[in-house]
Amino acid sequence: MRPVPIETSRRWPAVPVTMRDVARRAGVSVKTVSNVVNEFPHVTPATRARVLAAISELGYRMNFSARSLSLGRTGMITLAVPELRLPYFAELSDEVIAVAAERGYTVLVEQTGGVRERELEVLTSDRRRMTDGLIFSPLGLRPADARSLEVDYPLVLLGERALHGSVHHVAMGNVEGARAAAEHLLERGRRRIAVVGSYDERGAGAGSLRTRGFTEALADSGIEHDPRRTGEALEWTRTTGAQAMRRVLERGADVDAVFGLNDVLALGAMRVLFERGLRVPGDVAVAGFDDIEDGRFSCPSLTTVQPGRAQIARTAVWLLVDLIARGEPAGAGGRELVVAPELIVRESTGGPDGSGDAPK
Amino acid sequence: MRPVPIETSRRWPAVPVTMRDVARRAGVSVKTVSNVVNEFPHVTPATRARVLAAISELGYRMNFSARSLSLGRTGMITLAVPELRLPYFAELSDEVIAVAAERGYTVLVEQTGGVRERELEVLTSDRRRMTDGLIFSPLGLRPADARSLEVDYPLVLLGERALHGSVHHVAMGNVEGARAAAEHLLERGRRRIAVVGSYDERGAGAGSLRTRGFTEALADSGIEHDPRRTGEALEWTRTTGAQAMRRVLERGADVDAVFGLNDVLALGAMRVLFERGLRVPGDVAVAGFDDIEDGRFSCPSLTTVQPGRAQIARTAVWLLVDLIARGEPAGAGGRELVVAPELIVRESTGGPDGSGDAPK
DNA sequence: TTGTATGCGTTATCAC
DNA sequence: GTGATAACGCATACAA
């Protein structure tokens, strides 16, 4: 038997109050307590009241581990993203957590750093088993890793399109979005467009798709992208964006516009243009991708592609919750849900009206 | 007995493989399997190998609910923050999750929106019971709520100083940091300093402390803060910062500097100055608080106070893990650990050398 | 070093 | 409507 607790001590854990204790106190059975707690329909108001009284008197709290063990579900899902400090993933996580809460789920966040090995580990780790399912935004995974995604638990992939095998995923319009941004720059009369950001050729990520959309748009206008105008940045941050922009300029490349493969890259690049005294959009127009909050308040504000982040988050959560409810694993023939992107024109490309540097 | 699994079906859940199955397969007892899995020292290499073989053959994965129930610990902690989309909390969460991972813990993230009711709910909700402890960054709580913090589970409070009762917490130097920022602006010769951001008078948050530090610094220089130069913004975002700045300017207040109670407020204010054609720092110097990533790349870059975020995160996690290990609840006499802030001078106040608008 | 028996707190299956 | 009782899968005394 457990040693008798010393009442005067404030040590923790306080003697746990179980359903049995509540049942004893209320003079009912454990099952009845369970019925009350779980709001089962057929309980007499009288007994119900007695049980509730006992619960509050004893300060009873449900033990989730026991409940999970019995139910076979935890009420938690895992969200795996590269890094929370990247605004896009912070905002995405915000929405995933909010929507999950609406659906009664709590979210456990894992950071992979976008590193392939750690992404593979997330898929198979014991920690993953603590939750009912996984929403996964991969970055380092390659098409060759597709088989690793055929796991035996509910899984929804985020943001990528190329990795799809039989895995459910919510994709964004990377190609279309990038194409729209490029076409917009072309319409503004820009012809010497730099690209900031690069990607692992073996990868299957947003990088290759956005680059393709960009390149195709140029090709449609009979323009060939000059590789000297590509600023390499495998990691997509403000810092690497700035470095990439510097390299392009120091290479002596002639540039009248910049397309950042995402917003932080674009903002990093814009910072360098600012340092060099180049006016945006007067001398160089800038566009990004993601529509993060910063871009709405930067000076000048940043033209970008809104990938439908809120929609992606909501869809992913609903899909996953549905898979969990239906007891369906990944690898059982995955749906692809594509969210349409939207170009948002702001000052960094001349504003909606195409005027010059704004505001004066 | 459990029905024989149909090998051809891919439905989930696949028949769960338990320790018993592994034990049977390896020809050992459950206890031995447990020993191997938990890396107990005294296991014969031979049996160990047999067990590991059985595990991989059967694809055995530990059931965490069962383990948690038996152990009385889950290996998870909860992190409750206002909103992940606010860069400060995104970066903080990033670090908390990373440090927790180092210590073998997984982090469950809750968003309170900074709303008092939801903050109180986080403290007592059933969901909280899913984890071993809580790292809590309150925003809406008031001194009157102090008793709600005396919970019977490990709790570490973040960032606030005023709410301390007997609760462990990791505080930042709000007063000192704000004072340093104000003194810096005064040294730069600014005298008509606006404050952007406000706070609930009944609250006990960073707002009142930072405002106090600011006001004290001015008083020390014989300057009284003109309330017409205060831009109210209860919610601290770029949007509200911009609105507050607009109100101050439209009020006709004469301003040569702005202190944002945090960085996003300052950036929102800076955006408005940009729109009005006011030069920063030429016409108006701007300083913030938090040292978020954006401020390092804004144009101009933002002078700010680095509150020691990484240190705060690390300290909080270590403290909480320690409390969990020692089985110590909140309310048992809390330590206060204060992290020292550091002023970081950038272009928005003239740069380290005090020069004018930079770069040209 | 390894096996056996029991408990962890909840839910589910039945009788009553 | 309500009550006894058997899972749920793992850890841990204690025995061997």
Short mmCIF file of N, CA, C and O in Angstrom, two decimals, chain A residues 74-81 96 105-111 122 125 127-137 153-156 320 324, chain B residues 106-107:
data_model
loop_
_atom_site.label_atom_id
_atom_site.label_comp_id
_atom_site.label_asym_id
_atom_site.label_seq_id
_atom_site.Cartn_x
_atom_site.Cartn_y
_atom_site.Cartn_z
N THR A 74 -5.23 9.90 -27.50
CA THR A 74 -4.66 10.82 -26.52
C THR A 74 -5.30 12.20 -26.55
O THR A 74 -5.17 12.97 -25.60
N GLY A 75 -5.94 12.55 -27.66
CA GLY A 75 -6.47 13.90 -27.78
C GLY A 75 -5.38 14.91 -28.11
O GLY A 75 -5.59 16.11 -28.00
N MET A 76 -4.23 14.40 -28.51
CA MET A 76 -3.14 15.29 -28.89
C MET A 76 -2.68 14.96 -30.31
O MET A 76 -2.77 13.81 -30.74
N ILE A 77 -2.22 15.96 -31.01
CA ILE A 77 -1.60 15.72 -32.31
C ILE A 77 -0.23 16.39 -32.32
O ILE A 77 0.02 17.31 -31.54
N THR A 78 0.63 15.92 -33.18
CA THR A 78 1.96 16.51 -33.30
C THR A 78 2.01 17.40 -34.53
O THR A 78 1.47 17.06 -35.58
N LEU A 79 2.64 18.55 -34.37
CA LEU A 79 2.92 19.41 -35.51
C LEU A 79 4.42 19.52 -35.65
O LEU A 79 5.10 19.94 -34.71
N ALA A 80 4.95 19.11 -36.79
CA ALA A 80 6.40 19.17 -36.99
C ALA A 80 6.73 20.20 -38.05
O ALA A 80 6.29 20.09 -39.19
N VAL A 81 7.46 21.22 -37.65
CA VAL A 81 7.86 22.29 -38.57
C VAL A 81 9.37 22.49 -38.47
O VAL A 81 9.99 22.06 -37.51
N VAL A 96 -2.71 26.43 -36.69
CA VAL A 96 -2.94 25.00 -36.46
C VAL A 96 -3.37 24.77 -35.02
O VAL A 96 -4.33 24.03 -34.75
N TYR A 105 -8.44 19.26 -29.77
CA TYR A 105 -7.11 18.66 -29.74
C TYR A 105 -6.06 19.64 -29.24
O TYR A 105 -6.14 20.84 -29.48
N THR A 106 -5.08 19.09 -28.57
CA THR A 106 -3.94 19.87 -28.13
C THR A 106 -2.76 19.53 -29.02
O THR A 106 -2.64 18.41 -29.50
N VAL A 107 -1.90 20.52 -29.24
CA VAL A 107 -0.82 20.34 -30.21
C VAL A 107 0.55 20.30 -29.57
O VAL A 107 0.91 21.16 -28.77
N LEU A 108 1.28 19.30 -29.95
CA LEU A 108 2.65 19.11 -29.50
C LEU A 108 3.55 19.53 -30.66
O LEU A 108 3.40 19.02 -31.77
N VAL A 109 4.45 20.47 -30.42
CA VAL A 109 5.24 21.01 -31.51
C VAL A 109 6.66 20.44 -31.53
O VAL A 109 7.35 20.45 -30.52
N GLU A 110 7.07 19.96 -32.68
CA GLU A 110 8.43 19.48 -32.86
C GLU A 110 9.13 20.36 -33.88
O GLU A 110 8.51 20.77 -34.88
N GLN A 111 10.40 20.63 -33.67
CA GLN A 111 11.18 21.40 -34.64
C GLN A 111 12.23 20.50 -35.28
O GLN A 111 12.99 19.85 -34.58
N VAL A 122 11.49 12.24 -36.89
CA VAL A 122 10.16 12.62 -36.39
C VAL A 122 9.11 11.59 -36.80
O VAL A 122 8.20 11.27 -36.05
N SER A 125 10.03 8.32 -34.51
CA SER A 125 10.46 8.37 -33.11
C SER A 125 9.38 7.88 -32.15
O SER A 125 8.20 7.86 -32.47
N ARG A 127 8.60 9.44 -29.54
CA ARG A 127 7.85 10.60 -29.11
C ARG A 127 6.61 10.82 -29.96
O ARG A 127 5.59 11.31 -29.50
N ARG A 128 6.72 10.48 -31.20
CA ARG A 128 5.58 10.63 -32.10
C ARG A 128 4.40 9.82 -31.58
O ARG A 128 3.24 10.18 -31.78
N ARG A 129 4.71 8.73 -30.91
CA ARG A 129 3.67 7.83 -30.43
C ARG A 129 2.86 8.42 -29.29
O ARG A 129 1.90 7.81 -28.84
N MET A 130 3.25 9.56 -28.83
CA MET A 130 2.50 10.16 -27.73
C MET A 130 1.21 10.78 -28.22
O MET A 130 0.36 11.14 -27.43
N THR A 131 1.09 10.93 -29.53
CA THR A 131 -0.09 11.63 -30.06
C THR A 131 -0.86 10.77 -31.06
O THR A 131 -0.39 9.72 -31.49
N ASP A 132 -2.02 11.28 -31.44
CA ASP A 132 -2.91 10.52 -32.31
C ASP A 132 -2.60 10.66 -33.79
O ASP A 132 -3.09 9.90 -34.61
N GLY A 133 -1.79 11.66 -34.12
CA GLY A 133 -1.52 11.87 -35.53
C GLY A 133 -0.49 12.96 -35.72
O GLY A 133 -0.07 13.61 -34.75
N LEU A 134 -0.08 13.16 -36.97
CA LEU A 134 1.01 14.09 -37.26
C LEU A 134 0.68 15.00 -38.44
O LEU A 134 0.26 14.54 -39.51
N ILE A 135 0.88 16.29 -38.23
CA ILE A 135 0.86 17.25 -39.33
C ILE A 135 2.31 17.65 -39.55
O ILE A 135 2.96 18.15 -38.64
N PHE A 136 2.77 17.43 -40.76
CA PHE A 136 4.21 17.44 -41.00
C PHE A 136 4.56 18.36 -42.16
O PHE A 136 4.08 18.19 -43.27
N SER A 137 5.41 19.33 -41.88
CA SER A 137 5.87 20.23 -42.92
C SER A 137 7.34 19.97 -43.19
O SER A 137 8.21 20.52 -42.54
N TYR A 153 0.17 5.44 -39.05
CA TYR A 153 -0.66 6.30 -38.21
C TYR A 153 -1.14 7.46 -39.07
O TYR A 153 -0.58 7.72 -40.15
N PRO A 154 -2.16 8.18 -38.62
CA PRO A 154 -2.71 9.29 -39.40
C PRO A 154 -1.65 10.36 -39.63
O PRO A 154 -1.02 10.84 -38.68
N LEU A 155 -1.46 10.73 -40.89
CA LEU A 155 -0.43 11.70 -41.25
C LEU A 155 -0.96 12.63 -42.34
O LEU A 155 -1.56 12.18 -43.31
N VAL A 156 -0.72 13.91 -42.15
CA VAL A 156 -1.05 14.89 -43.18
C VAL A 156 0.19 15.71 -43.46
O VAL A 156 0.79 16.29 -42.55
N LEU A 320 -6.80 15.73 -40.71
CA LEU A 320 -6.16 14.81 -39.76
C LEU A 320 -7.16 14.29 -38.74
O LEU A 320 -7.19 13.09 -38.44
N ILE A 324 -8.10 10.43 -38.03
CA ILE A 324 -8.04 9.82 -36.70
C ILE A 324 -9.38 9.17 -36.36
O ILE A 324 -9.44 8.03 -35.90
N THR B 106 9.09 16.84 -24.40
CA THR B 106 8.36 17.34 -25.55
C THR B 106 7.42 18.44 -25.07
O THR B 106 6.92 18.38 -23.95
N VAL B 107 7.18 19.42 -25.93
CA VAL B 107 6.44 20.60 -25.50
C VAL B 107 5.08 20.71 -26.18
O VAL B 107 4.96 20.61 -27.40
#
